[in-house]
PDB file of C-alpha atoms in Angstrom:
ATOM      1  CA  UNK A  53      -7.692  14.186   8.880  1.00  0.00           C
ATOM      2  CA  UNK A  54      -6.622  16.855  11.306  1.00  0.00           C
ATOM      3  CA  UNK A  55      -3.406  18.734  12.072  1.00  0.00           C
ATOM      4  CA  UNK A  56      -2.267  16.773  15.132  1.00  0.00           C
ATOM      5  CA  UNK A  57      -3.069  13.556  13.450  1.00  0.00           C
ATOM      6  CA  UNK A  58      -1.459  14.252  10.470  1.00  0.00           C
ATOM      7  CA  UNK A  59       1.719  15.733  11.916  1.00  0.00           C
ATOM      8  CA  UNK A  60       2.234  12.167  13.895  1.00  0.00           C
ATOM      9  CA  UNK A  61       1.409  10.573  10.241  1.00  0.00           C
ATOM     10  CA  UNK A  62       4.453  12.597   9.077  1.00  0.00           C
ATOM     11  CA  UNK A  63       6.929  12.062  11.829  1.00  0.00           C
ATOM     12  CA  UNK A  64       5.706   7.854  11.488  1.00  0.00           C
ATOM     13  CA  UNK A  65       6.665   8.020   7.912  1.00  0.00           C
ATOM     14  CA  UNK A  66      10.078  10.055   8.947  1.00  0.00           C
ATOM     15  CA  UNK A  67      11.114   7.530  11.628  1.00  0.00           C
ATOM     16  CA  UNK A  68      10.224   4.803   9.266  1.00  0.00           C
ATOM     17  CA  UNK A  69      12.542   5.895   6.255  1.00  0.00           C
ATOM     18  CA  UNK A  70      15.363   6.366   9.066  1.00  0.00           C
ATOM     19  CA  UNK A  71      15.141   3.235   9.954  1.00  0.00           C
ATOM     20  CA  UNK A  72      15.282   1.864   7.038  1.00  0.00           C
ATOM     21  CA  UNK A  73      17.587   3.783   5.184  1.00  0.00           C
ATOM     22  CA  UNK A  74      20.574   3.408   7.373  1.00  0.00           C
ATOM     23  CA  UNK A  75      19.779  -0.027   8.102  1.00  0.00           C
ATOM     24  CA  UNK A  76      19.832  -0.992   4.629  1.00  0.00           C
ATOM     25  CA  UNK A  77      23.120   0.292   3.860  1.00  0.00           C
ATOM     26  CA  UNK A  78      24.643  -1.452   6.447  1.00  0.00           C
ATOM     27  CA  UNK A  79      23.327  -4.842   5.340  1.00  0.00           C
ATOM     28  CA  UNK A  80      23.729  -3.963   1.167  1.00  0.00           C
ATOM     29  CA  UNK A  81      27.388  -2.972   1.758  1.00  0.00           C
ATOM     30  CA  UNK A  82      27.952  -6.105   4.290  1.00  0.00           C
ATOM     31  CA  UNK A  83      26.390  -8.686   1.829  1.00  0.00           C
ATOM     32  CA  UNK A  84      28.035  -7.196  -1.409  1.00  0.00           C
ATOM     33  CA  UNK A  85      31.677  -7.144   0.536  1.00  0.00           C
ATOM     34  CA  UNK A  86      30.814 -10.694   1.685  1.00  0.00           C
ATOM     35  CA  UNK A  87      29.283 -12.001  -1.222  1.00  0.00           C
ATOM     36  CA  UNK A  88      32.306 -11.052  -3.943  1.00  0.00           C
ATOM     37  CA  UNK A  89      34.497 -12.556  -1.286  1.00  0.00           C
ATOM     38  CA  UNK A  90      32.723 -15.850  -0.784  1.00  0.00           C
ATOM     39  CA  UNK A  91      32.249 -15.819  -4.955  1.00  0.00           C
ATOM     40  CA  UNK A  92      28.103 -16.208  -4.161  1.00  0.00           C
ATOM     41  CA  UNK A  93      26.242 -14.339  -6.936  1.00  0.00           C
ATOM     42  CA  UNK A  94      23.053 -15.235  -5.127  1.00  0.00           C
ATOM     43  CA  UNK A  95      24.536 -12.974  -2.111  1.00  0.00           C
ATOM     44  CA  UNK A  96      25.586 -10.335  -4.225  1.00  0.00           C
ATOM     45  CA  UNK A  97      22.144 -10.229  -5.983  1.00  0.00           C
ATOM     46  CA  UNK A  98      20.772  -9.878  -2.067  1.00  0.00           C
ATOM     47  CA  UNK A  99      23.046  -7.295  -1.826  1.00  0.00           C
ATOM     48  CA  UNK A 100      22.098  -4.920  -4.597  1.00  0.00           C
ATOM     49  CA  UNK A 101      18.372  -5.953  -3.386  1.00  0.00           C
ATOM     50  CA  UNK A 102      19.161  -4.196  -0.517  1.00  0.00           C
ATOM     51  CA  UNK A 103      20.419  -1.407  -2.470  1.00  0.00           C
ATOM     52  CA  UNK A 104      16.999  -0.794  -4.159  1.00  0.00           C
ATOM     53  CA  UNK A 105      15.860  -0.595  -0.321  1.00  0.00           C
ATOM     54  CA  UNK A 106      17.748   2.333   0.590  1.00  0.00           C
ATOM     55  CA  UNK A 107      16.664   4.275  -2.660  1.00  0.00           C
ATOM     56  CA  UNK A 108      13.024   3.616  -1.756  1.00  0.00           C
ATOM     57  CA  UNK A 109      14.207   5.164   2.216  1.00  0.00           C
ATOM     58  CA  UNK A 110      15.509   7.910   0.381  1.00  0.00           C
ATOM     59  CA  UNK A 111      12.015   8.047  -1.541  1.00  0.00           C
ATOM     60  CA  UNK A 112      10.004   7.513   2.019  1.00  0.00           C
ATOM     61  CA  UNK A 113      11.560  10.515   3.341  1.00  0.00           C
ATOM     62  CA  UNK A 114      11.022  12.912   0.560  1.00  0.00           C
ATOM     63  CA  UNK A 115       7.524  11.710   0.111  1.00  0.00           C
ATOM     64  CA  UNK A 116       6.681  12.715   3.960  1.00  0.00           C
ATOM     65  CA  UNK A 117       8.022  16.123   3.560  1.00  0.00           C
ATOM     66  CA  UNK A 118       5.128  16.162   0.254  1.00  0.00           C
ATOM     67  CA  UNK A 119       2.449  14.833   2.491  1.00  0.00           C
ATOM     68  CA  UNK A 120       2.774  17.236   5.305  1.00  0.00           C
ATOM     69  CA  UNK A 121       2.141  20.362   3.201  1.00  0.00           C
ATOM     70  CA  UNK A 122      -1.654  21.534   3.115  1.00  0.00           C
ATOM     71  CA  UNK A 123      -3.682  21.741   0.255  1.00  0.00           C
ATOM     72  CA  UNK A 124      -3.329  24.475  -2.015  1.00  0.00           C
ATOM     73  CA  UNK A 125      -4.991  25.734  -5.343  1.00  0.00           C
ATOM     74  CA  UNK A 126      -3.478  23.449  -7.677  1.00  0.00           C
ATOM     75  CA  UNK A 127      -4.016  20.557  -4.680  1.00  0.00           C
ATOM     76  CA  UNK A 128      -7.173  21.320  -2.880  1.00  0.00           C
ATOM     77  CA  UNK A 129      -7.701  17.883  -1.898  1.00  0.00           C
ATOM     78  CA  UNK A 130      -4.073  18.089  -0.083  1.00  0.00           C
ATOM     79  CA  UNK A 131      -1.035  15.987  -0.934  1.00  0.00           C
ATOM     80  CA  UNK A 132      -1.849  12.621   0.098  1.00  0.00           C
ATOM     81  CA  UNK A 133      -1.726  10.856  -3.440  1.00  0.00           C
ATOM     82  CA  UNK A 134       1.993  11.646  -3.552  1.00  0.00           C
ATOM     83  CA  UNK A 135       2.069   8.580  -0.641  1.00  0.00           C
ATOM     84  CA  UNK A 136       0.549   6.107  -3.507  1.00  0.00           C
ATOM     85  CA  UNK A 137       2.436   7.411  -6.524  1.00  0.00           C
ATOM     86  CA  UNK A 138       5.547   6.602  -4.171  1.00  0.00           C
ATOM     87  CA  UNK A 139       4.508   3.408  -3.770  1.00  0.00           C
ATOM     88  CA  UNK A 140       4.182   2.748  -6.915  1.00  0.00           C
ATOM     89  CA  UNK A 141       7.161   3.987  -7.772  1.00  0.00           C
ATOM     90  CA  UNK A 142       8.495   1.455  -4.873  1.00  0.00           C
ATOM     91  CA  UNK A 143       7.038  -1.456  -6.968  1.00  0.00           C
ATOM     92  CA  UNK A 144       8.912  -0.746  -9.910  1.00  0.00           C
ATOM     93  CA  UNK A 145      12.192  -0.659  -8.035  1.00  0.00           C
ATOM     94  CA  UNK A 146      11.273  -3.825  -6.694  1.00  0.00           C
ATOM     95  CA  UNK A 147       9.974  -5.415 -10.076  1.00  0.00           C
ATOM     96  CA  UNK A 148      13.481  -3.922 -11.795  1.00  0.00           C
ATOM     97  CA  UNK A 149      15.673  -5.544  -8.753  1.00  0.00           C
ATOM     98  CA  UNK A 150      13.672  -9.371  -8.987  1.00  0.00           C
ATOM     99  CA  UNK A 151      14.026  -9.049 -12.908  1.00  0.00           C
ATOM    100  CA  UNK A 152      17.965  -8.407 -12.868  1.00  0.00           C
ATOM    101  CA  UNK A 153      18.510 -11.064 -10.348  1.00  0.00           C
ATOM    102  CA  UNK A 154      16.369 -13.271 -12.305  1.00  0.00           C
ATOM    103  CA  UNK A 155      18.040 -12.689 -15.505  1.00  0.00           C
ATOM    104  CA  UNK A 156      21.287 -12.686 -14.307  1.00  0.00           C
ATOM    105  CA  UNK A 157      20.761 -15.810 -12.527  1.00  0.00           C
ATOM    106  CA  UNK A 158      19.519 -17.242 -15.715  1.00  0.00           C
ATOM    107  CA  UNK A 159      22.649 -16.021 -17.811  1.00  0.00           C
ATOM    108  CA  UNK A 160      25.222 -17.523 -15.187  1.00  0.00           C
ATOM    109  CA  UNK A 161      23.171 -20.838 -15.519  1.00  0.00           C
ATOM    110  CA  UNK A 162      23.506 -21.073 -19.451  1.00  0.00           C
ATOM    111  CA  UNK A 163      26.997 -19.911 -19.989  1.00  0.00           C
ATOM    112  CA  UNK A 164      28.157 -21.495 -16.509  1.00  0.00           C
ATOM    113  CA  UNK A 165      29.955 -18.779 -14.811  1.00  0.00           C
ATOM    114  CA  UNK A 166      29.565 -19.623 -11.370  1.00  0.00           C
ATOM    115  CA  UNK A 167      32.357 -20.116  -8.962  1.00  0.00           C
ATOM    116  CA  UNK A 168      33.545 -23.730  -8.774  1.00  0.00           C
ATOM    117  CA  UNK A 169      33.216 -23.697  -4.786  1.00  0.00           C
ATOM    118  CA  UNK A 170      30.983 -21.495  -2.645  1.00  0.00           C
ATOM    119  CA  UNK A 171      32.659 -20.681   0.921  1.00  0.00           C
ATOM    120  CA  UNK A 172      30.906 -20.900   4.045  1.00  0.00           C
ATOM    121  CA  UNK A 173      31.022 -16.803   4.280  1.00  0.00           C
ATOM    122  CA  UNK A 174      28.254 -16.586   1.996  1.00  0.00           C
ATOM    123  CA  UNK A 175      26.430 -18.674   4.852  1.00  0.00           C
ATOM    124  CA  UNK A 176      27.281 -16.290   7.485  1.00  0.00           C
ATOM    125  CA  UNK A 177      25.946 -13.445   5.466  1.00  0.00           C
ATOM    126  CA  UNK A 178      22.822 -14.999   4.837  1.00  0.00           C
ATOM    127  CA  UNK A 179      22.181 -15.201   8.475  1.00  0.00           C
ATOM    128  CA  UNK A 180      23.424 -12.245   8.959  1.00  0.00           C
ATOM    129  CA  UNK A 181      20.407 -10.754   6.192  1.00  0.00           C
ATOM    130  CA  UNK A 182      17.699 -12.956   7.601  1.00  0.00           C
ATOM    131  CA  UNK A 183      18.025 -11.609  10.704  1.00  0.00           C
ATOM    132  CA  UNK A 184      18.855  -7.691   9.927  1.00  0.00           C
ATOM    133  CA  UNK A 185      15.523  -8.006   7.510  1.00  0.00           C
ATOM    134  CA  UNK A 186      13.747  -9.419  10.221  1.00  0.00           C
ATOM    135  CA  UNK A 187      14.133  -6.199  12.235  1.00  0.00           C
ATOM    136  CA  UNK A 188      14.042  -4.046   9.239  1.00  0.00           C
ATOM    137  CA  UNK A 189      10.519  -5.599   8.160  1.00  0.00           C
ATOM    138  CA  UNK A 190       9.263  -5.407  11.784  1.00  0.00           C
ATOM    139  CA  UNK A 191      10.116  -1.634  12.561  1.00  0.00           C
ATOM    140  CA  UNK A 192       8.433  -0.852   9.483  1.00  0.00           C
ATOM    141  CA  UNK A 193       5.345  -2.625  10.190  1.00  0.00           C
ATOM    142  CA  UNK A 194       5.177  -1.029  13.392  1.00  0.00           C
ATOM    143  CA  UNK A 195       5.477   2.401  12.195  1.00  0.00           C
ATOM    144  CA  UNK A 196       3.144   1.878   9.305  1.00  0.00           C
ATOM    145  CA  UNK A 197       0.451   1.095  11.257  1.00  0.00           C
ATOM    146  CA  UNK A 198       1.105   3.856  13.556  1.00  0.00           C
ATOM    147  CA  UNK A 199       1.212   6.668  10.971  1.00  0.00           C
ATOM    148  CA  UNK A 200      -1.297   4.527   8.881  1.00  0.00           C
ATOM    149  CA  UNK A 201       0.995   4.839   5.852  1.00  0.00           C
ATOM    150  CA  UNK A 202       0.340   2.551   2.904  1.00  0.00           C
ATOM    151  CA  UNK A 203       3.736   3.175   1.368  1.00  0.00           C
ATOM    152  CA  UNK A 204       5.660   2.507   4.891  1.00  0.00           C
ATOM    153  CA  UNK A 205       3.373  -0.920   5.204  1.00  0.00           C
ATOM    154  CA  UNK A 206       4.252  -1.584   1.493  1.00  0.00           C
ATOM    155  CA  UNK A 207       8.258  -1.105   2.549  1.00  0.00           C
ATOM    156  CA  UNK A 208       7.389  -3.678   5.212  1.00  0.00           C
ATOM    157  CA  UNK A 209       6.132  -6.135   2.850  1.00  0.00           C
ATOM    158  CA  UNK A 210       9.077  -5.660   0.830  1.00  0.00           C
ATOM    159  CA  UNK A 211      11.494  -6.283   3.572  1.00  0.00           C
ATOM    160  CA  UNK A 212       9.240  -9.346   4.392  1.00  0.00           C
ATOM    161  CA  UNK A 213      10.186 -10.150   1.335  1.00  0.00           C
ATOM    162  CA  UNK A 214      13.999  -9.755   1.269  1.00  0.00           C
ATOM    163  CA  UNK A 215      13.560 -12.205   4.502  1.00  0.00           C
ATOM    164  CA  UNK A 216      12.006 -15.287   2.018  1.00  0.00           C
ATOM    165  CA  UNK A 217      15.121 -13.796  -0.502  1.00  0.00           C
ATOM    166  CA  UNK A 218      17.990 -14.279   2.161  1.00  0.00           C
ATOM    167  CA  UNK A 219      16.133 -17.903   3.793  1.00  0.00           C
ATOM    168  CA  UNK A 220      16.539 -18.925  -0.119  1.00  0.00           C
ATOM    169  CA  UNK A 221      19.625 -17.997  -0.487  1.00  0.00           C
ATOM    170  CA  UNK A 222      20.969 -19.626   2.797  1.00  0.00           C
ATOM    171  CA  UNK A 223      19.665 -22.857   1.392  1.00  0.00           C
ATOM    172  CA  UNK A 224      21.053 -22.612  -1.651  1.00  0.00           C
ATOM    173  CA  UNK A 225      24.315 -21.594  -0.082  1.00  0.00           C
ATOM    174  CA  UNK A 226      24.430 -24.315   2.415  1.00  0.00           C
ATOM    175  CA  UNK A 227      23.109 -26.905  -0.039  1.00  0.00           C
ATOM    176  CA  UNK A 228      26.123 -25.496  -2.363  1.00  0.00           C
ATOM    177  CA  UNK A 229      28.617 -25.534  -0.019  1.00  0.00           C
ATOM    178  CA  UNK A 230      27.904 -29.262   1.551  1.00  0.00           C
ATOM    179  CA  UNK A 231      27.364 -30.928  -1.659  1.00  0.00           C
ATOM    180  CA  UNK A 232      29.702 -28.896  -3.790  1.00  0.00           C
ATOM    181  CA  UNK A 233      27.583 -28.108  -5.917  1.00  0.00           C
ATOM    182  CA  UNK A 234      27.763 -24.535  -6.921  1.00  0.00           C
ATOM    183  CA  UNK A 235      25.053 -24.373  -9.948  1.00  0.00           C
ATOM    184  CA  UNK A 236      22.410 -24.318  -7.233  1.00  0.00           C
ATOM    185  CA  UNK A 237      23.386 -20.947  -6.112  1.00  0.00           C
ATOM    186  CA  UNK A 238      22.418 -19.049  -9.375  1.00  0.00           C
ATOM    187  CA  UNK A 239      19.314 -21.692  -9.451  1.00  0.00           C
ATOM    188  CA  UNK A 240      18.381 -20.197  -6.072  1.00  0.00           C
ATOM    189  CA  UNK A 241      18.802 -16.827  -6.932  1.00  0.00           C
ATOM    190  CA  UNK A 242      16.918 -17.070 -10.243  1.00  0.00           C
ATOM    191  CA  UNK A 243      13.901 -18.514  -7.476  1.00  0.00           C
ATOM    192  CA  UNK A 244      14.072 -15.849  -5.904  1.00  0.00           C
ATOM    193  CA  UNK A 245      13.813 -13.393  -8.355  1.00  0.00           C
ATOM    194  CA  UNK A 246      10.661 -14.552  -9.389  1.00  0.00           C
ATOM    195  CA  UNK A 247       9.127 -14.140  -6.200  1.00  0.00           C
ATOM    196  CA  UNK A 248      10.350 -10.624  -6.095  1.00  0.00           C
ATOM    197  CA  UNK A 249       8.684  -9.977  -9.319  1.00  0.00           C
ATOM    198  CA  UNK A 250       5.433 -11.521  -7.824  1.00  0.00           C
ATOM    199  CA  UNK A 251       5.271  -9.381  -4.975  1.00  0.00           C
ATOM    200  CA  UNK A 252       5.787  -6.034  -6.863  1.00  0.00           C
ATOM    201  CA  UNK A 253       3.222  -6.993  -9.594  1.00  0.00           C
ATOM    202  CA  UNK A 254       0.740  -7.111  -6.634  1.00  0.00           C
ATOM    203  CA  UNK A 255       1.884  -4.208  -5.101  1.00  0.00           C
ATOM    204  CA  UNK A 256       1.345  -2.237  -8.867  1.00  0.00           C
ATOM    205  CA  UNK A 257      -2.241  -3.644  -8.556  1.00  0.00           C
ATOM    206  CA  UNK A 258      -3.297  -2.440  -5.374  1.00  0.00           C
ATOM    207  CA  UNK A 259      -1.779   0.913  -6.038  1.00  0.00           C
ATOM    208  CA  UNK A 260      -3.203   0.933  -9.542  1.00  0.00           C
ATOM    209  CA  UNK A 261      -6.725   0.012  -7.822  1.00  0.00           C
ATOM    210  CA  UNK A 262      -6.366   3.516  -5.735  1.00  0.00           C
ATOM    211  CA  UNK A 263      -5.111   5.457  -8.231  1.00  0.00           C
ATOM    212  CA  UNK A 264      -7.927   4.680 -10.689  1.00  0.00           C
ATOM    213  CA  UNK A 265     -10.415   5.707  -7.613  1.00  0.00           C
ATOM    214  CA  UNK A 266     -11.114   2.008  -7.209  1.00  0.00           C
ATOM    215  CA  UNK A 267     -11.969  -0.216  -3.976  1.00  0.00           C
ATOM    216  CA  UNK A 268     -11.960  -3.686  -3.611  1.00  0.00           C
ATOM    217  CA  UNK A 269     -13.622  -3.765  -0.086  1.00  0.00           C
ATOM    218  CA  UNK A 270     -17.142  -3.846  -0.063  1.00  0.00           C
ATOM    219  CA  UNK A 271     -17.610  -3.881   3.500  1.00  0.00           C
ATOM    220  CA  UNK A 272     -16.724  -0.016   3.754  1.00  0.00           C
ATOM    221  CA  UNK A 273     -20.202   0.451   1.561  1.00  0.00           C
ATOM    222  CA  UNK A 274     -22.039  -1.930   3.693  1.00  0.00           C
ATOM    223  CA  UNK A 275     -20.875   0.584   6.946  1.00  0.00           C
ATOM    224  CA  UNK A 276     -21.360   3.455   5.036  1.00  0.00           C
ATOM    225  CA  UNK A 277     -25.232   2.504   4.252  1.00  0.00           C
ATOM    226  CA  UNK A 278     -25.781   1.348   7.472  1.00  0.00           C
ATOM    227  CA  UNK A 279     -24.381   4.353   9.341  1.00  0.00           C
ATOM    228  CA  UNK A 280     -26.534   6.448   6.677  1.00  0.00           C
ATOM    229  CA  UNK A 281     -29.693   4.466   7.821  1.00  0.00           C
ATOM    230  CA  UNK A 282     -28.918   4.957  11.301  1.00  0.00           C
ATOM    231  CA  UNK A 283     -29.984   8.358  11.443  1.00  0.00           C
ATOM    232  CA  UNK A 284     -33.944   8.987  11.941  1.00  0.00           C
ATOM    233  CA  UNK A 285     -35.754  10.383   8.959  1.00  0.00           C
ATOM    234  CA  UNK A 286     -32.511   9.674   6.298  1.00  0.00           C
ATOM    235  CA  UNK A 287     -33.853   6.706   3.632  1.00  0.00           C
ATOM    236  CA  UNK A 288     -32.273   4.996   0.266  1.00  0.00           C
ATOM    237  CA  UNK A 289     -28.708   6.136   0.701  1.00  0.00           C
ATOM    238  CA  UNK A 290     -27.130   5.751  -2.764  1.00  0.00           C
ATOM    239  CA  UNK A 291     -24.746   7.010  -5.234  1.00  0.00           C
ATOM    240  CA  UNK A 292     -22.066   6.340  -3.082  1.00  0.00           C
ATOM    241  CA  UNK A 293     -18.452   6.365  -3.891  1.00  0.00           C
ATOM    242  CA  UNK A 294     -15.553   5.581  -1.787  1.00  0.00           C
ATOM    243  CA  UNK A 295     -12.038   6.507  -2.791  1.00  0.00           C
ATOM    244  CA  UNK A 296      -8.532   6.160  -0.981  1.00  0.00           C
ATOM    245  CA  UNK A 297      -6.347   9.018   0.089  1.00  0.00           C
ATOM    246  CA  UNK A 298      -3.039   8.321   1.705  1.00  0.00           C
ATOM    247  CA  UNK A 299      -4.771   6.210   4.022  1.00  0.00           C
ATOM    248  CA  UNK A 300      -7.985   8.198   4.448  1.00  0.00           C
ATOM    249  CA  UNK A 301     -11.081   8.215   2.944  1.00  0.00           C
ATOM    250  CA  UNK A 302     -13.077  10.712   0.666  1.00  0.00           C
ATOM    251  CA  UNK A 303     -17.070   9.910   0.939  1.00  0.00           C
ATOM    252  CA  UNK A 304     -19.726  11.157  -1.594  1.00  0.00           C
ATOM    253  CA  UNK A 305     -23.070   9.516  -0.882  1.00  0.00           C
ATOM    254  CA  UNK A 306     -27.093  11.097  -1.973  1.00  0.00           C
ATOM    255  CA  UNK A 307     -29.759   9.993   0.838  1.00  0.00           C
ATOM    256  CA  UNK A 308     -33.577  10.947   0.882  1.00  0.00           C
ATOM    257  CA  UNK A 309     -35.481  12.995   3.500  1.00  0.00           C
ATOM    258  CA  UNK A 310     -38.814  14.120   3.824  1.00  0.00           C
ATOM    259  CA  UNK A 311     -39.735  16.694   1.061  1.00  0.00           C
ATOM    260  CA  UNK A 312     -41.710  18.693   3.826  1.00  0.00           C
ATOM    261  CA  UNK A 313     -38.312  19.856   5.663  1.00  0.00           C
ATOM    262  CA  UNK A 314     -36.772  22.993   5.793  1.00  0.00           C
ATOM    263  CA  UNK A 315     -33.395  23.372   4.131  1.00  0.00           C
ATOM    264  CA  UNK A 316     -31.952  23.661   7.227  1.00  0.00           C
ATOM    265  CA  UNK A 317     -33.570  20.866   8.959  1.00  0.00           C
ATOM    266  CA  UNK A 318     -32.571  18.976   5.909  1.00  0.00           C
ATOM    267  CA  UNK A 319     -28.964  20.127   6.378  1.00  0.00           C
ATOM    268  CA  UNK A 320     -29.273  19.020   9.872  1.00  0.00           C
ATOM    269  CA  UNK A 321     -30.149  15.650   9.078  1.00  0.00           C
ATOM    270  CA  UNK A 322     -26.924  15.370   6.746  1.00  0.00           C
ATOM    271  CA  UNK A 323     -24.912  16.427   9.222  1.00  0.00           C
ATOM    272  CA  UNK A 324     -26.103  13.962  11.293  1.00  0.00           C
ATOM    273  CA  UNK A 325     -25.328  11.455   8.750  1.00  0.00           C
ATOM    274  CA  UNK A 326     -21.905  12.408   8.354  1.00  0.00           C
ATOM    275  CA  UNK A 327     -21.537  12.373  12.058  1.00  0.00           C
ATOM    276  CA  UNK A 328     -22.623   8.686  11.564  1.00  0.00           C
ATOM    277  CA  UNK A 329     -19.937   7.931   8.711  1.00  0.00           C
ATOM    278  CA  UNK A 330     -17.255   9.200  10.941  1.00  0.00           C
ATOM    279  CA  UNK A 331     -18.053   7.074  13.990  1.00  0.00           C
ATOM    280  CA  UNK A 332     -18.284   4.304  11.597  1.00  0.00           C
ATOM    281  CA  UNK A 333     -15.369   5.016   9.369  1.00  0.00           C
ATOM    282  CA  UNK A 334     -12.928   6.723  11.788  1.00  0.00           C
ATOM    283  CA  UNK A 335     -10.383   7.005   8.515  1.00  0.00           C
ATOM    284  CA  UNK A 336     -12.492   9.205   6.452  1.00  0.00           C
ATOM    285  CA  UNK A 337     -10.798  12.324   5.578  1.00  0.00           C
ATOM    286  CA  UNK A 338     -13.871  14.140   4.145  1.00  0.00           C
ATOM    287  CA  UNK A 339     -17.824  13.679   3.348  1.00  0.00           C
ATOM    288  CA  UNK A 340     -20.029  15.254   1.068  1.00  0.00           C
ATOM    289  CA  UNK A 341     -23.800  14.068   1.343  1.00  0.00           C
ATOM    290  CA  UNK A 342     -26.119  15.218  -1.515  1.00  0.00           C
ATOM    291  CA  UNK A 343     -29.821  15.597   0.345  1.00  0.00           C
ATOM    292  CA  UNK A 344     -32.800  14.504  -1.837  1.00  0.00           C
ATOM    293  CA  UNK A 345     -36.557  14.932  -1.390  1.00  0.00           C
ATOM    294  CA  UNK A 346     -37.982  11.697  -0.890  1.00  0.00           C
ATOM    295  CA  UNK A 347     -39.458   9.428  -3.762  1.00  0.00           C
ATOM    296  CA  UNK A 348     -37.835  12.097  -6.368  1.00  0.00           C
ATOM    297  CA  UNK A 349     -37.866  11.060  -9.719  1.00  0.00           C
ATOM    298  CA  UNK A 350     -34.018  12.118  -9.757  1.00  0.00           C
ATOM    299  CA  UNK A 351     -32.536   8.692  -8.400  1.00  0.00           C
ATOM    300  CA  UNK A 352     -34.925   6.790 -10.527  1.00  0.00           C
ATOM    301  CA  UNK A 353     -32.875   7.433 -14.035  1.00  0.00           C
ATOM    302  CA  UNK A 354     -30.042   4.844 -15.120  1.00  0.00           C
ATOM    303  CA  UNK A 355     -27.068   6.207 -12.353  1.00  0.00           C
ATOM    304  CA  UNK A 356     -23.557   6.008 -13.761  1.00  0.00           C
ATOM    305  CA  UNK A 357     -21.886   6.187 -11.204  1.00  0.00           C
ATOM    306  CA  UNK A 358     -21.834   5.347  -7.280  1.00  0.00           C
ATOM    307  CA  UNK A 359     -23.104   2.407  -5.789  1.00  0.00           C
ATOM    308  CA  UNK A 360     -26.112   1.777  -3.811  1.00  0.00           C
ATOM    309  CA  UNK A 361     -27.440  -1.586  -1.437  1.00  0.00           C
ATOM    310  CA  UNK A 362     -28.778  -3.409  -4.112  1.00  0.00           C
ATOM    311  CA  UNK A 363     -25.082  -3.589  -5.719  1.00  0.00           C
ATOM    312  CA  UNK A 364     -24.132  -5.534  -2.442  1.00  0.00           C
ATOM    313  CA  UNK A 365     -27.176  -7.683  -2.806  1.00  0.00           C
ATOM    314  CA  UNK A 366     -26.435  -8.537  -6.331  1.00  0.00           C
ATOM    315  CA  UNK A 367     -22.688  -9.175  -5.291  1.00  0.00           C
ATOM    316  CA  UNK A 368     -23.574 -11.756  -2.263  1.00  0.00           C
ATOM    317  CA  UNK A 369     -25.973 -13.364  -4.487  1.00  0.00           C
ATOM    318  CA  UNK A 370     -22.947 -13.835  -6.937  1.00  0.00           C
TER     319      UNK A 370
END
């Protein structure tokens, strides 16, 4: 990733963080005040959830500063992993918010500690929340796409879930108010809490795969192999490894060339392979090509790591 693109990425991450920070702060204060006023535990819980989004926005702004720093002796690959770690933190925050909402709601249902009547103010609060979260989610998706930032995209998904959360709260408060059945308020809140927990676990799983240098998208390897073999004189791409770092890919690949070639000629072919890979996968951060002589016995030993085209064929057969 060149400096210009990196500067754009940092800029859009910061803008996304500022939008999320102030937008969620306004929504959180509004929902908590209206929730207490209307005696709706679901609306108060929705407001607390928005409060965690304020913390998420602060983390986003902080991480944007770290990601923009160049590589150093301790971090020769740069600081892109900070975004992945921060996204993991977001997953824990979302999980905590959902768990709190769920268990608090269950406790209210069991102890019957809910209001005798839900005010129509709670309905207004839920409508405000849905409209506000829709605008914030759209802005985060927009800036996340511009910056190609998994952290910002994750925050957008969180806000998208918040829309569903607020819609659930709206349903609960409306039904509770119309049918004079306030117990529905904590029941709906508990169900929404489970939904938030589900999203947090999904996000955690995705980021854990990235931290473990995993990659569930086999199409990337197909593009990699196709790009390598498109270069005349290059054969048998193997021992391929692709890992993701803050929206970019770090790639290692072994290829075979004519053993009669000079070191210079073999190097030139490796440069062409890298060029073809970057054309096929523009999100590449770095490419390391290892050149081997054709029909070398080195690759015939059992490979302990990396993929080759046969792995993709076996996956297709399954």
